[in-house]
Amino acid sequence: MTFTYQVQPGDWAGVAPLVVLAVLALVVMLVDLLLPHAGARSKHTGPANFAVLPIVALLGVVGAIVATSILFAYGPQKQVFNHMISADSGTLVAYLIILSAGLLGILLSPAYLKRLGVVHQGEYYALLLFAILGMMLLAGSTSFLTVFIGLEMFSLALYILCSFIEQRKASQEAGMKYFLLSSFASAFLLYGIALIYAATGSTTFNGVSQFVTKFVQDNHTHYIVTLTSSPTPVLLLVALGLLSVGFAFKVSAVPFQAWTPDVYQGAPAPVTAFMSVGTKVAALIAFVRIFGFVLLPIQSDWMPVIEALSILTIIAGNLMALAQSNIKRMLAYSSIAHGGYLLIGVVVGGTQGATAILLYLASYLFMNIGAFGVISVLERLDNSGYEADELRGLWYRRPVLAGLLAFFLLSLAGFPPMAGFWGKYYIFYTALVGGHPELLIIGIVASILGIYYYLRFTATMFMEPGDVVESGELARISVPAPLPTRTSRGTTSATAVAERPAETKVVATNPAGEKVVVETPAGKLVGFTWLGLGLAALGTLTAGIVLALWFSSLQQAAQLLFK
């Protein structure tokens, strides 16, 4: 058996955004080698300039956005590279959402990395670009082979990014937990892909769709009845179950959500902001493309399972968020609940479900990254700064940050006219017209319940004056649990970090007796952060309205997700 495929110019045009990102990721690593270091070159030093590398990374993301926009107007709008990747309008919308999440994640990073003294910038930004590349590859996949490649590409990058702050044990723990549990879920997904091939004889979405359609046409009785007469449907059903587990893990659906709060809390805040959106976009687009289009003819067999996952995720996510006093963990459980809302689109399937998912993700992008962006400004090296007690009276100390955080929380709660309201409106409307009023009722009740924990943190910032007075960017750096040092007599001692001027470095001694930088001033780099927060606020305010006006075009784009 021989296989010959001739690559056409249209194939390269269809993957132009991916090529741009791959090239710039390599350029980032080369620039990192050429930049002068702060001291003698070693594995513990990095470039003294914290602005050059994020600018190069931003050029890569902006270049990919430009390439994606050009594809909207002049692209092939078809599957390329022998039906492995799609370049249709729906995929390009997903690309733009992922690239926007990456853009905001990069903008939030420079000040954060310098303030925490993280010197390995080249690896950080290269891994971010490769994570974006993997997410786009997964979102554009029209073959199960590229689904697995894209999934592993962004997962491997995120494993390292989650554990990037080597001085923080919580960060190391987050990376290890994500690695172990994600690898377990990837094994389920890969085994499901193997069974899909065994059942249908194809790994492309077109081939699997043709098999399923023909099978349904040849069997007029219910699908389950044929299980005793043919081994193929058994393999297909088992494959669907395994695929559901793999995608449910990436979406943080209950009961596969256990990793989410710990990973979100321990990972660097800009990484959490990016992965909380990018991972959902990539996984859900692949999820709805496979289940909502390819396997739509046998919807009656997989829909009850996905609907149960959606209901459990909505209810459990909101209930667990109620008990949180740490806003980062609260947003993690909130993210789980939003994943449950998004699964409604998968349950409905087809163009309606895909349209609602795209609109919800485009709205969720800005408000969720904005909330984590504010947390990145407040977060300290010891992973503190965002407990309810530490947020008390934030309005009196840092009114701009408090106002922005409240704005993003209210949008996540679904208050009009912000993006969160429009996203929930269309996803619940889709549940109603798709014949699932029970999902509409459960979603509305859970959303009302969710308003409480968003407003609770807002009230804490505005209505409860705190005891701390801050002035300047890092006028007060508090380390509640100072890093201990062991003396020759076996006792421990620690130096408390108190009021310091904004330009002073904070140095502590780790258990090995080495001096480490705890936090350093970000200086002019805070301009990157404020630009990111400003774009997130602007998107939160306008995205829902703009997408509502563009709704018919969005429907057409969603319809092309499987053409």
XYZ file of C-alpha atoms in Angstrom:
563
model
C 0.000 0.000 0.000
C 1.429 3.349 -1.063
C 0.408 6.873 -0.127
C 1.246 9.972 -2.135
C 0.171 13.501 -1.340
C 1.316 16.646 -3.122
C 1.331 19.749 -0.924
C -0.372 22.701 -2.607
C 0.199 26.450 -1.992
C -3.299 26.610 -0.520
C -2.211 24.164 2.171
C 0.489 26.518 3.421
C -1.904 29.445 3.218
C -4.368 27.563 5.441
C -1.776 27.127 8.193
C -0.123 30.548 7.839
C -1.017 31.657 11.413
C 0.534 28.470 12.800
C 3.705 28.953 10.763
C 4.078 32.547 11.972
C 3.816 31.454 15.608
C 6.280 28.580 15.165
C 8.864 30.837 13.527
C 8.556 33.576 16.162
C 8.826 31.026 18.986
C 12.212 30.026 17.558
C 13.169 33.683 17.126
C 12.354 34.333 20.801
C 14.820 31.639 21.852
C 17.517 33.051 19.536
C 16.998 36.586 20.830
C 17.219 35.257 24.371
C 20.714 33.946 23.583
C 21.860 37.268 22.126
C 20.605 39.591 24.858
C 23.158 40.700 27.496
C 22.714 39.050 30.900
C 22.565 40.784 34.250
C 25.635 38.846 35.460
C 27.798 35.901 34.530
C 25.901 33.508 32.311
C 24.536 30.518 34.188
C 21.305 28.605 34.557
C 20.342 31.058 37.316
C 20.713 34.224 35.230
C 18.772 35.711 32.361
C 18.617 38.827 30.175
C 18.733 42.086 32.128
C 16.121 43.600 29.811
C 12.586 42.429 30.592
C 10.923 44.236 27.639
C 12.590 42.887 24.491
C 11.403 39.281 24.642
C 7.726 40.051 25.338
C 7.788 42.525 22.444
C 9.136 39.807 20.114
C 6.484 37.395 21.405
C 3.796 40.035 20.871
C 5.008 40.488 17.296
C 4.458 36.782 16.749
C 0.914 36.890 18.117
C 0.045 40.061 16.205
C 1.502 38.538 13.023
C -0.652 35.435 13.516
C -3.720 37.656 14.053
C -2.964 39.502 10.803
C -2.510 36.198 8.950
C -5.813 34.916 10.379
C -7.610 38.101 9.330
C -6.233 37.804 5.786
C -7.480 34.214 5.637
C -10.994 35.484 6.398
C -10.928 37.501 3.215
C -8.728 35.468 0.873
C -8.207 32.063 2.507
C -9.087 28.655 1.040
C -11.971 28.140 3.551
C -11.530 24.388 3.383
C -9.635 21.491 4.917
C -5.955 21.475 4.029
C -3.038 19.034 4.219
C -5.086 16.024 3.182
C -8.040 16.792 5.466
C -5.853 17.153 8.573
C -6.458 20.849 9.400
C -9.321 23.173 8.564
C -9.083 26.798 7.475
C -12.812 27.592 7.563
C -14.336 30.703 9.135
C -15.376 28.913 12.331
C -11.819 27.714 12.898
C -10.483 31.208 12.214
C -12.822 32.656 14.843
C -11.434 30.122 17.321
C -7.913 31.145 16.262
C -8.683 34.789 17.012
C -10.039 33.943 20.464
C -6.957 31.859 21.332
C -4.581 34.501 19.942
C -6.365 37.232 21.905
C -5.974 35.163 25.079
C -2.286 34.708 24.292
C -1.856 38.423 23.593
C -3.357 39.389 26.949
C -1.362 36.663 28.735
C 1.897 38.026 27.297
C 0.993 41.620 28.239
C 0.406 40.562 31.848
C 3.753 38.765 32.088
C 6.706 41.251 31.912
C 5.957 43.175 35.115
C 5.006 39.971 36.882
C 8.239 38.171 35.944
C 10.458 41.085 36.945
C 8.601 41.708 40.196
C 9.072 38.068 41.203
C 12.655 37.919 39.945
C 12.018 35.192 37.326
C 15.036 35.307 34.997
C 14.221 32.580 32.454
C 12.237 34.818 30.131
C 13.198 33.213 26.834
C 11.839 29.827 27.831
C 8.712 31.435 29.294
C 7.660 33.324 26.176
C 8.689 30.525 23.803
C 6.583 28.072 25.797
C 3.655 30.494 25.719
C 3.884 30.715 21.934
C 4.126 26.938 21.579
C 1.119 26.566 23.893
C -0.847 28.961 21.667
C 0.321 27.011 18.618
C -0.852 23.703 20.121
C -4.238 25.138 21.062
C -4.752 26.483 17.549
C -3.739 23.139 16.068
C -6.276 21.353 18.265
C -9.021 23.865 17.438
C -8.357 23.514 13.708
C -7.970 19.739 13.643
C -10.096 17.693 11.265
C -8.247 14.466 11.983
C -7.849 12.567 15.231
C -4.096 12.457 14.636
C -3.750 16.244 14.699
C -6.159 16.355 17.648
C -3.685 14.355 19.717
C -0.638 16.268 18.441
C -2.224 19.632 19.250
C -3.395 18.440 22.660
C 0.048 17.174 23.637
C 1.843 20.230 22.262
C 0.016 22.751 24.423
C -0.161 20.379 27.397
C 3.623 19.868 27.462
C 4.167 23.626 27.355
C 1.651 24.244 30.147
C 3.197 21.573 32.388
C 6.397 23.620 32.500
C 4.698 27.023 32.663
C 2.584 25.988 35.653
C 5.730 25.103 37.609
C 7.805 28.008 36.300
C 8.347 29.823 39.619
C 11.016 27.598 41.088
C 11.033 29.410 44.466
C 7.383 28.565 45.049
C 6.467 25.063 46.184
C 2.833 25.591 45.169
C 3.968 26.238 41.591
C 6.030 23.041 41.512
C 3.074 21.125 42.923
C 0.728 22.636 40.321
C 2.965 21.552 37.449
C 3.322 18.017 38.809
C -0.423 17.580 39.428
C -1.284 18.890 35.995
C 1.319 16.634 34.388
C 0.178 13.454 36.139
C -3.571 13.933 35.761
C -3.373 15.347 32.238
C -1.208 12.439 31.119
C -3.805 10.066 32.517
C -6.570 11.846 30.578
C -4.445 11.903 27.403
C -4.113 8.127 27.641
C -7.909 7.832 27.662
C -8.123 10.094 24.633
C -5.448 8.203 22.719
C -7.075 4.842 23.454
C -10.386 6.299 22.280
C -8.761 7.422 19.024
C -7.350 3.920 18.518
C -10.809 2.401 18.974
C -12.326 4.985 16.632
C -9.899 3.795 13.965
C -10.647 0.152 14.767
C -14.392 0.796 14.487
C -14.469 3.002 11.397
C -11.206 2.339 9.558
C -10.419 6.061 9.424
C -8.818 8.775 11.555
C -10.141 11.745 9.582
C -13.363 13.424 10.638
C -14.736 13.045 7.101
C -14.095 9.307 7.086
C -15.623 8.759 10.520
C -18.652 10.888 9.585
C -19.237 8.872 6.423
C -19.053 5.606 8.374
C -21.488 6.805 11.060
C -23.935 8.170 8.490
C -23.873 4.955 6.500
C -24.258 2.883 9.656
C -27.353 4.819 10.734
C -28.864 4.526 7.261
C -28.273 0.766 7.221
C -29.788 0.270 10.688
C -33.285 1.639 11.011
C -33.705 0.202 14.496
C -32.199 1.943 17.531
C -28.411 1.889 17.715
C -28.285 -0.065 20.988
C -30.302 -2.942 19.529
C -27.568 -3.618 16.961
C -24.880 -4.104 19.590
C -25.579 -7.840 19.764
C -25.351 -8.302 16.031
C -22.213 -6.322 15.129
C -18.923 -5.783 16.997
C -18.236 -2.427 15.346
C -20.853 -0.399 17.263
C -19.469 -1.753 20.537
C -16.022 -0.384 19.700
C -17.538 2.905 18.649
C -19.509 3.303 21.865
C -16.466 2.518 24.010
C -14.421 4.951 21.924
C -16.995 7.694 22.523
C -16.783 7.104 26.266
C -13.002 7.352 26.263
C -13.043 10.488 24.116
C -15.578 12.049 26.482
C -13.248 11.477 29.442
C -10.289 13.064 27.633
C -12.176 16.176 26.564
C -14.042 16.474 29.881
C -10.697 16.687 31.666
C -9.522 19.568 29.481
C -12.843 21.383 29.925
C -12.658 20.790 33.726
C -16.006 19.005 33.739
C -17.139 17.228 36.913
C -15.982 14.639 37.990
C -12.706 15.330 36.164
C -12.179 18.785 37.667
C -10.098 17.910 40.755
C -6.873 19.277 39.262
C -8.268 22.706 38.390
C -8.301 24.626 41.725
C -4.820 23.484 42.805
C -3.259 24.110 39.401
C -4.915 27.504 38.963
C -3.834 28.566 42.450
C -0.228 27.393 42.192
C 0.556 28.437 38.612
C 1.804 31.972 37.845
C -1.215 34.265 37.545
C -0.602 35.265 33.872
C -0.300 31.572 32.959
C -3.518 30.810 34.847
C -5.261 33.653 33.017
C -4.153 32.358 29.629
C -4.757 28.645 30.198
C -8.176 29.197 31.802
C -9.394 30.510 28.444
C -7.115 28.995 25.805
C -7.502 25.414 27.005
C -11.290 25.701 27.023
C -11.415 27.218 23.540
C -9.242 24.524 21.976
C -10.903 21.602 23.754
C -14.471 22.790 23.236
C -14.046 23.538 19.536
C -12.633 20.031 19.024
C -15.348 18.625 21.318
C -18.239 20.222 19.415
C -16.671 19.466 16.021
C -16.422 15.750 16.868
C -19.624 15.235 18.840
C -21.771 18.049 17.453
C -21.009 17.441 13.772
C -19.092 14.218 13.056
C -21.123 12.047 15.475
C -24.384 13.985 15.207
C -26.233 11.075 13.488
C -25.872 8.990 16.689
C -26.553 11.900 19.045
C -29.131 9.904 21.008
C -26.375 7.617 22.287
C -23.825 10.137 23.562
C -26.102 13.095 24.403
C -27.390 11.793 27.795
C -23.812 11.377 29.038
C -22.706 14.862 27.950
C -25.907 16.374 29.348
C -25.252 14.704 32.703
C -21.694 16.066 32.668
C -23.037 19.531 31.912
C -25.577 19.466 34.764
C -23.076 18.077 37.285
C -20.461 20.631 36.271
C -22.828 23.600 36.493
C -24.191 22.634 39.904
C -20.953 21.397 41.501
C -18.862 24.282 40.169
C -21.177 26.921 41.617
C -21.670 25.116 44.931
C -17.933 24.616 45.496
C -17.212 28.247 44.613
C -19.522 29.369 47.444
C -17.171 28.032 50.115
C -13.982 29.704 48.848
C -12.226 32.526 50.687
C -9.359 32.608 48.180
C -10.370 34.529 45.067
C -8.016 32.548 42.826
C -9.630 29.268 43.904
C -13.070 30.857 43.610
C -12.317 31.808 40.007
C -11.083 28.252 39.408
C -14.406 26.790 40.547
C -16.185 29.533 38.625
C -14.243 28.409 35.550
C -15.521 24.881 36.154
C -19.104 26.185 36.253
C -18.576 28.130 33.016
C -17.279 24.924 31.434
C -20.623 23.359 32.354
C -22.493 26.184 30.624
C -20.355 25.685 27.514
C -21.154 21.970 27.431
C -24.763 22.966 26.733
C -23.578 23.892 23.242
C -22.086 20.419 22.795
C -25.345 18.806 23.962
C -27.379 20.783 21.428
C -24.769 20.197 18.728
C -24.861 21.352 15.121
C -24.661 24.962 14.016
C -26.779 26.233 16.931
C -24.563 24.697 19.580
C -21.311 25.711 17.874
C -22.512 29.308 17.446
C -23.399 29.606 21.128
C -20.011 28.167 22.124
C -18.088 30.597 19.913
C -20.040 33.583 21.221
C -19.691 32.485 24.853
C -15.953 31.894 24.512
C -15.404 35.260 22.851
C -17.190 36.925 25.777
C -15.600 34.772 28.487
C -12.136 35.559 27.130
C -11.955 39.174 28.283
C -13.695 39.022 31.646
C -11.863 35.950 32.915
C -8.397 37.054 31.806
C -9.146 40.509 33.199
C -9.971 39.081 36.628
C -6.818 36.955 36.703
C -4.881 39.950 35.369
C -5.785 42.007 38.427
C -4.757 39.044 40.600
C -1.372 38.971 38.827
C -0.763 42.526 40.059
C -1.707 41.586 43.617
C 0.059 38.205 43.725
C 3.297 37.821 45.703
C 6.062 35.276 45.433
C 4.777 33.301 48.402
C 1.457 32.892 46.559
C -0.429 35.278 48.824
C -2.197 38.568 48.250
C -5.669 37.426 47.207
C -7.268 35.896 50.271
C -10.494 37.600 51.340
C -8.729 39.118 54.355
C -5.993 40.521 52.121
C -8.536 41.978 49.683
C -10.489 43.680 52.476
C -10.499 47.428 51.903
C -8.687 47.205 48.550
C -10.873 50.050 47.281
C -9.331 52.383 49.872
C -5.760 51.359 49.022
C -5.824 50.740 45.267
C -9.159 51.974 43.914
C -8.357 51.382 40.222
C -7.505 47.720 40.760
C -10.533 47.235 43.004
C -12.807 48.860 40.431
C -11.440 46.728 37.587
C -11.710 43.507 39.588
C -15.301 44.320 40.584
C -16.089 45.109 36.937
C -14.791 41.732 35.755
C -16.529 39.856 38.583
C -19.873 41.499 37.781
C -19.452 40.501 34.140
C -18.686 36.912 35.135
C -21.857 36.993 37.223
C -23.813 37.916 34.084
C -24.878 41.497 34.745
C -25.947 43.402 31.595
C -24.765 45.000 29.384
C -21.358 43.390 29.874
C -20.047 40.421 27.902
C -21.000 37.838 30.512
C -24.706 38.614 30.141
C -24.707 38.128 26.374
C -22.705 34.913 26.545
C -25.119 33.347 29.042
C -28.143 34.700 27.207
C -27.246 32.959 23.952
C -26.129 29.699 25.558
C -29.402 29.470 27.525
C -31.418 30.487 24.458
C -29.689 27.692 22.546
C -30.681 25.210 25.270
C -34.320 26.283 24.923
C -34.579 26.179 21.123
C -32.480 23.002 21.058
C -35.131 21.145 23.052
C -33.446 21.155 26.480
C -35.477 23.437 28.754
C -34.134 21.569 31.789
C -30.646 22.904 31.008
C -32.091 26.401 30.710
C -33.731 26.190 34.148
C -30.684 24.665 35.840
C -28.384 27.208 34.211
C -30.454 30.206 35.302
C -30.828 28.966 38.895
C -27.105 28.210 39.125
C -26.253 31.640 37.684
C -28.376 33.322 40.347
C -26.540 31.270 42.957
C -23.225 32.302 41.412
C -24.031 35.988 41.824
C -23.567 35.562 45.580
C -19.905 34.567 45.576
C -18.988 37.216 43.006
C -20.729 39.936 45.017
C -19.217 38.659 48.270
C -15.691 39.447 47.117
C -16.852 42.752 45.645
C -18.397 43.736 48.976
C -15.191 42.740 50.760
C -13.174 45.171 48.640
C -15.590 48.087 48.859
C -17.480 47.840 52.143
C -14.887 46.561 54.611
C -12.019 49.008 55.251
C -8.667 47.287 55.764
C -5.784 48.097 58.060
C -3.129 48.340 55.352
C -2.213 51.565 53.602
C -0.350 51.210 50.319
C 1.276 53.831 48.108
C 3.305 53.186 45.009
C 3.542 50.014 43.017
C 5.097 47.840 45.701
C 5.116 50.142 48.682
C 4.230 47.334 51.019
C 5.312 43.793 50.346
C 4.046 41.495 53.018
C 5.285 37.933 53.369
C 2.976 36.257 55.899
C 5.181 33.163 56.099
C 8.816 34.307 55.823
C 11.285 31.888 54.331
C 13.098 30.198 57.258
C 16.814 29.647 57.575
C 18.400 26.904 59.652
C 21.165 27.970 62.011
C 24.061 25.870 63.227
C 22.130 25.012 66.399
C 19.215 23.571 64.458
C 16.818 26.418 65.206
C 15.085 28.424 62.530
C 14.972 32.134 62.044
C 13.429 34.416 59.499
C 13.558 38.047 58.589
C 10.190 39.716 58.301
C 9.546 41.912 55.304
C 7.926 45.184 56.319
C 7.373 48.590 54.743
C 9.846 49.253 51.937
C 10.095 51.952 49.295
C 8.947 50.994 45.817
C 12.467 50.949 44.372
C 13.931 48.555 46.954
C 14.559 44.907 46.193
C 13.258 42.357 48.659
C 15.704 39.592 49.455
C 15.185 36.527 51.608
C 17.213 33.476 52.484
C 15.972 30.063 51.420
C 16.367 26.868 53.501
C 19.695 26.128 51.784
C 21.118 29.407 53.017
C 21.116 31.052 49.574
C 20.030 34.630 49.019
C 17.088 34.825 46.617
C 15.147 37.746 45.255
C 11.570 37.571 46.508
C 10.119 40.527 44.676
C 11.689 43.318 42.658
C 10.026 46.481 41.342
C 8.479 46.196 37.899
C 9.146 49.839 37.030
C 7.969 50.964 33.609
C 6.963 47.404 32.711
C 3.653 47.972 34.478
C 2.629 49.709 31.240
C 2.302 46.255 29.655
C 0.023 45.174 32.500
C -2.195 48.229 32.313
C -2.483 47.869 28.550
C -3.600 44.253 29.026
C -6.113 45.184 31.713
C -7.405 48.051 29.596
C -7.945 45.797 26.576
C -9.668 43.225 28.785
C -11.979 45.887 30.234
C -12.775 47.269 26.780
C -13.510 43.779 25.473
C -15.691 42.968 28.484
C -17.752 46.081 27.868
C -18.128 45.799 24.094
C -17.615 42.156 23.059
C -21.150 41.019 23.785
C -22.757 43.913 21.912
C -20.412 43.613 18.918
C -20.956 39.850 18.706
C -24.717 40.336 18.970
C -24.566 42.565 15.886
C -22.357 39.989 14.159
C -24.529 37.049 15.190
C -25.620 36.013 11.682
C -22.005 36.014 10.474
C -21.022 33.989 13.515
C -23.713 31.438 12.651
C -22.320 31.115 9.143
C -18.826 30.647 10.553
C -20.023 27.945 12.959
C -21.806 26.153 10.131
C -18.477 25.794 8.310
C -16.764 24.017 11.230
C -17.385 20.743 9.427
C -17.400 21.336 5.696
